[in-house]
């Protein structure tokens, strides 16, 4: 068997067998197949795609490339959620404790910010003492203590994905649905999750800009999970505007805590709550705890309104080394030295807030990363004072910028100046934030 033959076979739309895909992955990892040949194969996949069977073979080989987490057997299956990334997406911080409070264990391996999209680990790192680097034994112990745990991916889990992603990143092959699918599902399967709920974002602030692109990825994720005998649901949600009102690492922790303490107190968080409750309900359905989504939504909302989810969150902070007292003291006070308010220059209705532009403003402030090695700042960001559908007059505050330097604030404000669409000649037409749902349960 030769790598060249498999490159040509893929290029010519041939179907690779499990053995052939294993040969490519193992050869890349052991050095017997050079990067230039794997790059050529990745580009072939990028242009011609893969069918569901090949994606399943690739995902299995990526899982086998490293360690898999052995979670203790339980009567209720372990369920995790994965988001394809968005702006203001702090769903995991509310969702994990809410679902855990309903009795479903949540093993969550999360990522960091890249580009205009935020990362859960960067948010958690702002909590004093909180450890996002748990050993497998610590990960299991935290789940046993409070029902969920959050950690970063170990280098020993799916090393093939790390190697392949680095190569895709420099060869123009990132935006490939088969390769994205194998990357996501392999990591989630290796962490021990028995059921998965995917939040596939679509819109200006998402990697998938159109509903058609999002649907293609959602269907691929669900079908691959089906091949691996993992129960799965993909929920396509809108990312035209930022989710909630906070964009920034600690700012998003603050908003999450506000929702956990009083779920309906701030109308600016209404979309965040809607997405969280819907995803949580599907996690409960996937775990077999409730018979349908309606029952799941009630159970998740009850966990939020009763304070049970907030209690689980605080238990998790303590279990992962965090200091709840210091966290409480930071609320409303942990801010950088520069604070600037952006005001409206128009009279009318906010008909849109461009999530991508708000996300890029965050990158300029230090919320996100342009490249994976960039550092992020914990206290900077943007707080929205209005959401789509709100009325504004000239000089009304529409958002506040929190910055470390005047230059960063100025760059962010330039981006934000074009982010708010205020119309005096048309009404706001709300669109559903939950767009479509695809299941394999």
PDB file of C-alpha atoms in Angstrom, residues 9-301:
ATOM      1  CA  UNK A   9      -7.923   7.292  -5.187  1.00  0.00           C
ATOM      2  CA  UNK A  10      -9.405  10.059  -3.032  1.00  0.00           C
ATOM      3  CA  UNK A  11      -8.806  12.657  -5.746  1.00  0.00           C
ATOM      4  CA  UNK A  12     -10.683  10.473  -8.229  1.00  0.00           C
ATOM      5  CA  UNK A  13     -13.627  10.086  -5.820  1.00  0.00           C
ATOM      6  CA  UNK A  14     -12.782   6.557  -4.803  1.00  0.00           C
ATOM      7  CA  UNK A  15     -13.938   5.194  -1.440  1.00  0.00           C
ATOM      8  CA  UNK A  16     -11.148   4.474   1.045  1.00  0.00           C
ATOM      9  CA  UNK A  17     -11.482   1.414   3.265  1.00  0.00           C
ATOM     10  CA  UNK A  18     -10.943   1.447   7.021  1.00  0.00           C
ATOM     11  CA  UNK A  19      -7.559  -0.242   6.473  1.00  0.00           C
ATOM     12  CA  UNK A  20      -6.476   2.425   3.979  1.00  0.00           C
ATOM     13  CA  UNK A  21      -7.451   5.289   6.287  1.00  0.00           C
ATOM     14  CA  UNK A  22      -5.647   3.547   9.160  1.00  0.00           C
ATOM     15  CA  UNK A  23      -2.533   3.318   6.969  1.00  0.00           C
ATOM     16  CA  UNK A  24      -2.628   7.078   6.288  1.00  0.00           C
ATOM     17  CA  UNK A  25      -3.182   8.142   9.906  1.00  0.00           C
ATOM     18  CA  UNK A  26      -0.660   5.734  11.417  1.00  0.00           C
ATOM     19  CA  UNK A  27       1.882   6.580   8.724  1.00  0.00           C
ATOM     20  CA  UNK A  28       1.547  10.290   9.416  1.00  0.00           C
ATOM     21  CA  UNK A  29       1.941   9.808  13.159  1.00  0.00           C
ATOM     22  CA  UNK A  30       4.952   7.489  12.930  1.00  0.00           C
ATOM     23  CA  UNK A  31       6.674   9.599  10.272  1.00  0.00           C
ATOM     24  CA  UNK A  32       6.627   7.035   7.474  1.00  0.00           C
ATOM     25  CA  UNK A  33       4.295   9.250   5.402  1.00  0.00           C
ATOM     26  CA  UNK A  34       5.639  12.803   4.965  1.00  0.00           C
ATOM     27  CA  UNK A  35       3.593  15.937   5.611  1.00  0.00           C
ATOM     28  CA  UNK A  36       3.488  16.877   1.938  1.00  0.00           C
ATOM     29  CA  UNK A  37       1.638  13.671   1.089  1.00  0.00           C
ATOM     30  CA  UNK A  38      -0.834  14.030   3.975  1.00  0.00           C
ATOM     31  CA  UNK A  39      -1.332  17.656   2.886  1.00  0.00           C
ATOM     32  CA  UNK A  40      -2.152  16.457  -0.627  1.00  0.00           C
ATOM     33  CA  UNK A  41      -4.614  13.928   0.760  1.00  0.00           C
ATOM     34  CA  UNK A  42      -6.279  16.568   2.976  1.00  0.00           C
ATOM     35  CA  UNK A  43      -6.669  18.845  -0.044  1.00  0.00           C
ATOM     36  CA  UNK A  44      -8.234  15.975  -1.992  1.00  0.00           C
ATOM     37  CA  UNK A  45     -10.725  15.458   0.850  1.00  0.00           C
ATOM     38  CA  UNK A  46     -11.372  19.203   0.927  1.00  0.00           C
ATOM     39  CA  UNK A  47     -12.391  19.247  -2.728  1.00  0.00           C
ATOM     40  CA  UNK A  48     -14.188  15.908  -3.174  1.00  0.00           C
ATOM     41  CA  UNK A  49     -15.443  15.207   0.354  1.00  0.00           C
ATOM     42  CA  UNK A  50     -16.049  11.882   2.075  1.00  0.00           C
ATOM     43  CA  UNK A  51     -19.130   9.753   2.512  1.00  0.00           C
ATOM     44  CA  UNK A  52     -20.483   8.925   5.975  1.00  0.00           C
ATOM     45  CA  UNK A  53     -18.722   5.550   6.099  1.00  0.00           C
ATOM     46  CA  UNK A  54     -15.297   7.066   5.398  1.00  0.00           C
ATOM     47  CA  UNK A  55     -15.863   9.824   7.973  1.00  0.00           C
ATOM     48  CA  UNK A  56     -16.690   7.090  10.487  1.00  0.00           C
ATOM     49  CA  UNK A  57     -13.472   5.211   9.637  1.00  0.00           C
ATOM     50  CA  UNK A  58     -11.407   8.412   9.973  1.00  0.00           C
ATOM     51  CA  UNK A  59     -13.029   9.282  13.302  1.00  0.00           C
ATOM     52  CA  UNK A  60     -12.321   5.811  14.717  1.00  0.00           C
ATOM     53  CA  UNK A  61      -8.666   5.944  13.678  1.00  0.00           C
ATOM     54  CA  UNK A  62      -8.270   9.372  15.266  1.00  0.00           C
ATOM     55  CA  UNK A  63      -9.777   8.073  18.521  1.00  0.00           C
ATOM     56  CA  UNK A  64      -7.399   5.082  18.449  1.00  0.00           C
ATOM     57  CA  UNK A  65      -4.387   7.382  18.019  1.00  0.00           C
ATOM     58  CA  UNK A  66      -4.328   8.207  21.738  1.00  0.00           C
ATOM     59  CA  UNK A  67      -5.807   7.610  25.167  1.00  0.00           C
ATOM     60  CA  UNK A  68      -9.522   7.356  25.858  1.00  0.00           C
ATOM     61  CA  UNK A  69     -10.991   8.343  29.188  1.00  0.00           C
ATOM     62  CA  UNK A  70     -12.475   5.428  31.125  1.00  0.00           C
ATOM     63  CA  UNK A  71     -15.374   6.882  33.092  1.00  0.00           C
ATOM     64  CA  UNK A  72     -16.994   4.763  35.831  1.00  0.00           C
ATOM     65  CA  UNK A  73     -20.169   2.997  34.722  1.00  0.00           C
ATOM     66  CA  UNK A  74     -23.377   4.714  35.823  1.00  0.00           C
ATOM     67  CA  UNK A  75     -27.084   4.060  35.400  1.00  0.00           C
ATOM     68  CA  UNK A  76     -27.482   7.434  33.657  1.00  0.00           C
ATOM     69  CA  UNK A  77     -25.190   7.942  30.637  1.00  0.00           C
ATOM     70  CA  UNK A  78     -22.600  10.695  30.416  1.00  0.00           C
ATOM     71  CA  UNK A  79     -23.764  13.476  28.090  1.00  0.00           C
ATOM     72  CA  UNK A  80     -21.738  16.384  26.713  1.00  0.00           C
ATOM     73  CA  UNK A  81     -22.419  19.418  24.548  1.00  0.00           C
ATOM     74  CA  UNK A  82     -20.241  20.859  21.803  1.00  0.00           C
ATOM     75  CA  UNK A  83     -20.633  24.294  20.238  1.00  0.00           C
ATOM     76  CA  UNK A  84     -19.126  25.200  16.885  1.00  0.00           C
ATOM     77  CA  UNK A  85     -18.352  28.630  18.331  1.00  0.00           C
ATOM     78  CA  UNK A  86     -19.859  32.075  18.455  1.00  0.00           C
ATOM     79  CA  UNK A  87     -19.726  35.516  20.042  1.00  0.00           C
ATOM     80  CA  UNK A  88     -20.894  35.819  23.637  1.00  0.00           C
ATOM     81  CA  UNK A  89     -21.364  32.049  23.749  1.00  0.00           C
ATOM     82  CA  UNK A  90     -21.143  31.308  27.454  1.00  0.00           C
ATOM     83  CA  UNK A  91     -23.800  28.571  27.302  1.00  0.00           C
ATOM     84  CA  UNK A  92     -21.568  25.863  28.823  1.00  0.00           C
ATOM     85  CA  UNK A  93     -21.142  27.818  32.061  1.00  0.00           C
ATOM     86  CA  UNK A  94     -24.906  27.693  32.674  1.00  0.00           C
ATOM     87  CA  UNK A  95     -25.773  24.475  30.873  1.00  0.00           C
ATOM     88  CA  UNK A  96     -23.346  22.083  32.576  1.00  0.00           C
ATOM     89  CA  UNK A  97     -24.447  22.858  36.159  1.00  0.00           C
ATOM     90  CA  UNK A  98     -28.128  22.947  35.147  1.00  0.00           C
ATOM     91  CA  UNK A  99     -27.968  19.515  33.497  1.00  0.00           C
ATOM     92  CA  UNK A 100     -25.869  18.123  36.355  1.00  0.00           C
ATOM     93  CA  UNK A 101     -28.485  19.428  38.800  1.00  0.00           C
ATOM     94  CA  UNK A 102     -31.011  17.289  36.883  1.00  0.00           C
ATOM     95  CA  UNK A 103     -28.940  14.188  37.628  1.00  0.00           C
ATOM     96  CA  UNK A 104     -27.124  13.783  34.306  1.00  0.00           C
ATOM     97  CA  UNK A 105     -23.288  13.634  34.517  1.00  0.00           C
ATOM     98  CA  UNK A 106     -21.499  16.021  32.159  1.00  0.00           C
ATOM     99  CA  UNK A 107     -17.833  15.375  31.230  1.00  0.00           C
ATOM    100  CA  UNK A 108     -16.835  18.517  29.363  1.00  0.00           C
ATOM    101  CA  UNK A 109     -13.504  18.951  27.588  1.00  0.00           C
ATOM    102  CA  UNK A 110     -13.506  22.510  26.340  1.00  0.00           C
ATOM    103  CA  UNK A 111     -11.393  24.720  24.119  1.00  0.00           C
ATOM    104  CA  UNK A 112      -9.894  28.184  23.981  1.00  0.00           C
ATOM    105  CA  UNK A 113     -10.762  31.272  21.969  1.00  0.00           C
ATOM    106  CA  UNK A 114      -9.567  31.469  18.380  1.00  0.00           C
ATOM    107  CA  UNK A 115     -10.395  34.329  16.065  1.00  0.00           C
ATOM    108  CA  UNK A 116     -13.599  36.175  16.894  1.00  0.00           C
ATOM    109  CA  UNK A 117     -15.158  33.267  18.823  1.00  0.00           C
ATOM    110  CA  UNK A 118     -14.736  32.828  22.558  1.00  0.00           C
ATOM    111  CA  UNK A 119     -13.355  29.858  24.481  1.00  0.00           C
ATOM    112  CA  UNK A 120     -14.807  28.315  27.635  1.00  0.00           C
ATOM    113  CA  UNK A 121     -11.385  27.649  29.188  1.00  0.00           C
ATOM    114  CA  UNK A 122     -10.382  31.318  28.878  1.00  0.00           C
ATOM    115  CA  UNK A 123     -13.539  32.288  30.751  1.00  0.00           C
ATOM    116  CA  UNK A 124     -12.960  29.734  33.515  1.00  0.00           C
ATOM    117  CA  UNK A 125      -9.338  30.860  33.883  1.00  0.00           C
ATOM    118  CA  UNK A 126     -10.605  34.213  35.211  1.00  0.00           C
ATOM    119  CA  UNK A 127     -11.988  32.487  38.331  1.00  0.00           C
ATOM    120  CA  UNK A 128      -9.311  32.697  41.078  1.00  0.00           C
ATOM    121  CA  UNK A 129      -7.652  29.326  41.623  1.00  0.00           C
ATOM    122  CA  UNK A 130      -9.828  27.426  39.140  1.00  0.00           C
ATOM    123  CA  UNK A 131      -7.905  24.612  37.435  1.00  0.00           C
ATOM    124  CA  UNK A 132      -8.669  23.841  33.798  1.00  0.00           C
ATOM    125  CA  UNK A 133      -5.923  21.201  33.641  1.00  0.00           C
ATOM    126  CA  UNK A 134      -7.293  18.107  35.355  1.00  0.00           C
ATOM    127  CA  UNK A 135      -5.711  14.669  35.274  1.00  0.00           C
ATOM    128  CA  UNK A 136      -8.044  11.819  34.271  1.00  0.00           C
ATOM    129  CA  UNK A 137      -8.443  10.821  37.933  1.00  0.00           C
ATOM    130  CA  UNK A 138      -9.162  14.418  38.961  1.00  0.00           C
ATOM    131  CA  UNK A 139     -11.662  14.766  36.113  1.00  0.00           C
ATOM    132  CA  UNK A 140     -13.581  11.699  37.302  1.00  0.00           C
ATOM    133  CA  UNK A 141     -13.386  12.838  40.938  1.00  0.00           C
ATOM    134  CA  UNK A 142     -14.866  16.260  40.167  1.00  0.00           C
ATOM    135  CA  UNK A 143     -17.758  14.666  38.255  1.00  0.00           C
ATOM    136  CA  UNK A 144     -18.405  12.404  41.256  1.00  0.00           C
ATOM    137  CA  UNK A 145     -18.419  15.428  43.593  1.00  0.00           C
ATOM    138  CA  UNK A 146     -20.669  17.825  41.682  1.00  0.00           C
ATOM    139  CA  UNK A 147     -21.994  16.175  38.537  1.00  0.00           C
ATOM    140  CA  UNK A 148     -19.816  17.885  35.951  1.00  0.00           C
ATOM    141  CA  UNK A 149     -16.212  18.787  35.248  1.00  0.00           C
ATOM    142  CA  UNK A 150     -14.534  21.130  32.775  1.00  0.00           C
ATOM    143  CA  UNK A 151     -10.997  20.676  31.536  1.00  0.00           C
ATOM    144  CA  UNK A 152      -8.772  21.210  28.541  1.00  0.00           C
ATOM    145  CA  UNK A 153      -7.833  18.475  26.106  1.00  0.00           C
ATOM    146  CA  UNK A 154      -4.806  16.391  27.068  1.00  0.00           C
ATOM    147  CA  UNK A 155      -2.030  15.991  24.504  1.00  0.00           C
ATOM    148  CA  UNK A 156      -2.509  12.242  24.915  1.00  0.00           C
ATOM    149  CA  UNK A 157      -6.159  12.368  23.827  1.00  0.00           C
ATOM    150  CA  UNK A 158      -6.608  12.170  20.035  1.00  0.00           C
ATOM    151  CA  UNK A 159      -3.056  13.313  19.139  1.00  0.00           C
ATOM    152  CA  UNK A 160      -3.894  12.674  15.481  1.00  0.00           C
ATOM    153  CA  UNK A 161      -6.395  15.527  15.614  1.00  0.00           C
ATOM    154  CA  UNK A 162      -3.847  17.976  16.986  1.00  0.00           C
ATOM    155  CA  UNK A 163      -1.335  17.040  14.273  1.00  0.00           C
ATOM    156  CA  UNK A 164      -3.908  17.084  11.475  1.00  0.00           C
ATOM    157  CA  UNK A 165      -5.459  20.373  12.587  1.00  0.00           C
ATOM    158  CA  UNK A 166      -2.073  22.098  12.660  1.00  0.00           C
ATOM    159  CA  UNK A 167      -1.501  20.883   9.094  1.00  0.00           C
ATOM    160  CA  UNK A 168      -4.997  21.895   7.947  1.00  0.00           C
ATOM    161  CA  UNK A 169      -4.451  25.343   9.430  1.00  0.00           C
ATOM    162  CA  UNK A 170      -1.484  26.034   7.124  1.00  0.00           C
ATOM    163  CA  UNK A 171      -2.746  24.251   4.008  1.00  0.00           C
ATOM    164  CA  UNK A 172      -6.148  25.894   3.526  1.00  0.00           C
ATOM    165  CA  UNK A 173      -8.117  22.780   4.467  1.00  0.00           C
ATOM    166  CA  UNK A 174      -9.802  23.864   7.709  1.00  0.00           C
ATOM    167  CA  UNK A 175     -13.269  24.437   6.198  1.00  0.00           C
ATOM    168  CA  UNK A 176     -13.977  20.816   5.293  1.00  0.00           C
ATOM    169  CA  UNK A 177     -17.127  19.250   6.753  1.00  0.00           C
ATOM    170  CA  UNK A 178     -15.707  15.674   6.822  1.00  0.00           C
ATOM    171  CA  UNK A 179     -12.501  16.840   8.522  1.00  0.00           C
ATOM    172  CA  UNK A 180     -14.375  19.108  10.965  1.00  0.00           C
ATOM    173  CA  UNK A 181     -16.724  16.249  11.815  1.00  0.00           C
ATOM    174  CA  UNK A 182     -13.941  13.753  12.501  1.00  0.00           C
ATOM    175  CA  UNK A 183     -12.094  16.325  14.612  1.00  0.00           C
ATOM    176  CA  UNK A 184     -15.098  17.155  16.801  1.00  0.00           C
ATOM    177  CA  UNK A 185     -16.550  13.674  17.243  1.00  0.00           C
ATOM    178  CA  UNK A 186     -13.201  11.968  17.889  1.00  0.00           C
ATOM    179  CA  UNK A 187     -12.422  14.300  20.788  1.00  0.00           C
ATOM    180  CA  UNK A 188     -15.882  13.982  22.318  1.00  0.00           C
ATOM    181  CA  UNK A 189     -15.932  10.190  21.985  1.00  0.00           C
ATOM    182  CA  UNK A 190     -12.457   9.916  23.527  1.00  0.00           C
ATOM    183  CA  UNK A 191     -13.570  11.849  26.617  1.00  0.00           C
ATOM    184  CA  UNK A 192     -16.103   9.131  27.419  1.00  0.00           C
ATOM    185  CA  UNK A 193     -19.386  10.817  26.490  1.00  0.00           C
ATOM    186  CA  UNK A 194     -22.129   8.307  25.652  1.00  0.00           C
ATOM    187  CA  UNK A 195     -24.450  10.907  24.151  1.00  0.00           C
ATOM    188  CA  UNK A 196     -23.747  14.265  22.532  1.00  0.00           C
ATOM    189  CA  UNK A 197     -25.708  17.421  21.810  1.00  0.00           C
ATOM    190  CA  UNK A 198     -24.201  19.721  19.181  1.00  0.00           C
ATOM    191  CA  UNK A 199     -24.911  23.448  19.050  1.00  0.00           C
ATOM    192  CA  UNK A 200     -24.210  24.255  15.399  1.00  0.00           C
ATOM    193  CA  UNK A 201     -24.134  28.035  15.040  1.00  0.00           C
ATOM    194  CA  UNK A 202     -25.037  29.787  11.797  1.00  0.00           C
ATOM    195  CA  UNK A 203     -24.942  33.452  10.840  1.00  0.00           C
ATOM    196  CA  UNK A 204     -22.563  36.395  10.764  1.00  0.00           C
ATOM    197  CA  UNK A 205     -20.737  35.462  13.955  1.00  0.00           C
ATOM    198  CA  UNK A 206     -20.434  31.747  13.159  1.00  0.00           C
ATOM    199  CA  UNK A 207     -18.042  29.713  11.038  1.00  0.00           C
ATOM    200  CA  UNK A 208     -21.069  28.402   9.138  1.00  0.00           C
ATOM    201  CA  UNK A 209     -22.596  31.536   7.626  1.00  0.00           C
ATOM    202  CA  UNK A 210     -25.705  29.999   6.049  1.00  0.00           C
ATOM    203  CA  UNK A 211     -28.360  27.566   7.200  1.00  0.00           C
ATOM    204  CA  UNK A 212     -27.359  25.246   4.343  1.00  0.00           C
ATOM    205  CA  UNK A 213     -23.741  25.088   5.548  1.00  0.00           C
ATOM    206  CA  UNK A 214     -24.865  24.559   9.139  1.00  0.00           C
ATOM    207  CA  UNK A 215     -27.284  21.811   8.101  1.00  0.00           C
ATOM    208  CA  UNK A 216     -24.562  19.966   6.186  1.00  0.00           C
ATOM    209  CA  UNK A 217     -22.298  19.962   9.244  1.00  0.00           C
ATOM    210  CA  UNK A 218     -25.130  19.070  11.632  1.00  0.00           C
ATOM    211  CA  UNK A 219     -26.171  16.088   9.519  1.00  0.00           C
ATOM    212  CA  UNK A 220     -22.556  14.933   9.232  1.00  0.00           C
ATOM    213  CA  UNK A 221     -22.012  15.132  13.007  1.00  0.00           C
ATOM    214  CA  UNK A 222     -25.176  13.197  13.780  1.00  0.00           C
ATOM    215  CA  UNK A 223     -24.603  10.509  11.144  1.00  0.00           C
ATOM    216  CA  UNK A 224     -21.020   9.967  12.336  1.00  0.00           C
ATOM    217  CA  UNK A 225     -22.205   9.591  15.919  1.00  0.00           C
ATOM    218  CA  UNK A 226     -24.797   7.090  14.721  1.00  0.00           C
ATOM    219  CA  UNK A 227     -22.017   5.051  13.075  1.00  0.00           C
ATOM    220  CA  UNK A 228     -20.110   5.077  16.383  1.00  0.00           C
ATOM    221  CA  UNK A 229     -23.269   4.120  18.334  1.00  0.00           C
ATOM    222  CA  UNK A 230     -23.305   7.440  20.184  1.00  0.00           C
ATOM    223  CA  UNK A 231     -26.726   9.010  20.742  1.00  0.00           C
ATOM    224  CA  UNK A 232     -26.684  12.488  19.225  1.00  0.00           C
ATOM    225  CA  UNK A 233     -28.720  15.612  18.529  1.00  0.00           C
ATOM    226  CA  UNK A 234     -27.647  18.653  16.530  1.00  0.00           C
ATOM    227  CA  UNK A 235     -29.432  21.938  17.199  1.00  0.00           C
ATOM    228  CA  UNK A 236     -28.817  24.685  14.644  1.00  0.00           C
ATOM    229  CA  UNK A 237     -28.942  28.067  16.409  1.00  0.00           C
ATOM    230  CA  UNK A 238     -28.645  31.619  15.140  1.00  0.00           C
ATOM    231  CA  UNK A 239     -25.431  33.594  15.614  1.00  0.00           C
ATOM    232  CA  UNK A 240     -26.425  36.743  13.718  1.00  0.00           C
ATOM    233  CA  UNK A 241     -26.178  38.789  16.938  1.00  0.00           C
ATOM    234  CA  UNK A 242     -24.058  38.105  20.042  1.00  0.00           C
ATOM    235  CA  UNK A 243     -25.606  35.716  22.547  1.00  0.00           C
ATOM    236  CA  UNK A 244     -26.619  37.503  25.728  1.00  0.00           C
ATOM    237  CA  UNK A 245     -25.098  40.885  26.505  1.00  0.00           C
ATOM    238  CA  UNK A 246     -21.491  40.241  27.578  1.00  0.00           C
ATOM    239  CA  UNK A 247     -18.520  39.596  25.282  1.00  0.00           C
ATOM    240  CA  UNK A 248     -15.331  39.116  27.270  1.00  0.00           C
ATOM    241  CA  UNK A 249     -13.847  36.425  29.450  1.00  0.00           C
ATOM    242  CA  UNK A 250     -14.762  37.543  32.978  1.00  0.00           C
ATOM    243  CA  UNK A 251     -17.685  39.608  31.720  1.00  0.00           C
ATOM    244  CA  UNK A 252     -19.233  36.392  30.406  1.00  0.00           C
ATOM    245  CA  UNK A 253     -18.646  34.628  33.728  1.00  0.00           C
ATOM    246  CA  UNK A 254     -20.519  37.525  35.347  1.00  0.00           C
ATOM    247  CA  UNK A 255     -23.471  37.219  32.991  1.00  0.00           C
ATOM    248  CA  UNK A 256     -23.571  33.453  33.521  1.00  0.00           C
ATOM    249  CA  UNK A 257     -23.681  33.911  37.290  1.00  0.00           C
ATOM    250  CA  UNK A 258     -26.430  36.507  36.906  1.00  0.00           C
ATOM    251  CA  UNK A 259     -28.526  33.993  34.940  1.00  0.00           C
ATOM    252  CA  UNK A 260     -27.825  31.222  37.457  1.00  0.00           C
ATOM    253  CA  UNK A 261     -28.939  33.501  40.294  1.00  0.00           C
ATOM    254  CA  UNK A 262     -32.038  34.908  38.581  1.00  0.00           C
ATOM    255  CA  UNK A 263     -32.790  33.305  35.246  1.00  0.00           C
ATOM    256  CA  UNK A 264     -35.263  35.878  33.900  1.00  0.00           C
ATOM    257  CA  UNK A 265     -33.968  39.034  35.595  1.00  0.00           C
ATOM    258  CA  UNK A 266     -32.312  40.620  32.550  1.00  0.00           C
ATOM    259  CA  UNK A 267     -34.120  40.608  29.180  1.00  0.00           C
ATOM    260  CA  UNK A 268     -30.760  40.975  27.424  1.00  0.00           C
ATOM    261  CA  UNK A 269     -30.010  37.361  28.418  1.00  0.00           C
ATOM    262  CA  UNK A 270     -33.292  35.994  27.043  1.00  0.00           C
ATOM    263  CA  UNK A 271     -31.703  34.466  23.923  1.00  0.00           C
ATOM    264  CA  UNK A 272     -28.918  32.928  26.016  1.00  0.00           C
ATOM    265  CA  UNK A 273     -31.459  31.316  28.332  1.00  0.00           C
ATOM    266  CA  UNK A 274     -33.537  30.024  25.406  1.00  0.00           C
ATOM    267  CA  UNK A 275     -30.552  28.293  23.793  1.00  0.00           C
ATOM    268  CA  UNK A 276     -29.336  26.909  27.130  1.00  0.00           C
ATOM    269  CA  UNK A 277     -32.716  25.471  28.087  1.00  0.00           C
ATOM    270  CA  UNK A 278     -33.231  23.896  24.659  1.00  0.00           C
ATOM    271  CA  UNK A 279     -29.798  22.264  24.572  1.00  0.00           C
ATOM    272  CA  UNK A 280     -30.210  21.111  28.161  1.00  0.00           C
ATOM    273  CA  UNK A 281     -33.580  19.567  27.404  1.00  0.00           C
ATOM    274  CA  UNK A 282     -32.073  17.529  24.562  1.00  0.00           C
ATOM    275  CA  UNK A 283     -29.256  16.394  26.871  1.00  0.00           C
ATOM    276  CA  UNK A 284     -31.869  15.065  29.299  1.00  0.00           C
ATOM    277  CA  UNK A 285     -33.740  13.333  26.465  1.00  0.00           C
ATOM    278  CA  UNK A 286     -30.484  11.790  25.209  1.00  0.00           C
ATOM    279  CA  UNK A 287     -29.747  10.541  28.727  1.00  0.00           C
ATOM    280  CA  UNK A 288     -33.194   8.956  28.985  1.00  0.00           C
ATOM    281  CA  UNK A 289     -34.128  11.069  32.014  1.00  0.00           C
ATOM    282  CA  UNK A 290     -37.210  12.610  30.362  1.00  0.00           C
ATOM    283  CA  UNK A 291     -39.456  11.350  27.558  1.00  0.00           C
ATOM    284  CA  UNK A 292     -39.490  14.485  25.422  1.00  0.00           C
ATOM    285  CA  UNK A 293     -38.125  17.996  24.947  1.00  0.00           C
ATOM    286  CA  UNK A 294     -41.064  19.694  26.676  1.00  0.00           C
ATOM    287  CA  UNK A 295     -40.446  17.730  29.870  1.00  0.00           C
ATOM    288  CA  UNK A 296     -36.728  18.411  29.541  1.00  0.00           C
ATOM    289  CA  UNK A 297     -37.221  22.154  29.188  1.00  0.00           C
ATOM    290  CA  UNK A 298     -39.344  22.230  32.344  1.00  0.00           C
ATOM    291  CA  UNK A 299     -36.753  20.246  34.287  1.00  0.00           C
ATOM    292  CA  UNK A 300     -33.828  22.444  33.170  1.00  0.00           C
ATOM    293  CA  UNK A 301     -35.755  25.643  33.848  1.00  0.00           C
TER     294      UNK A 301
END
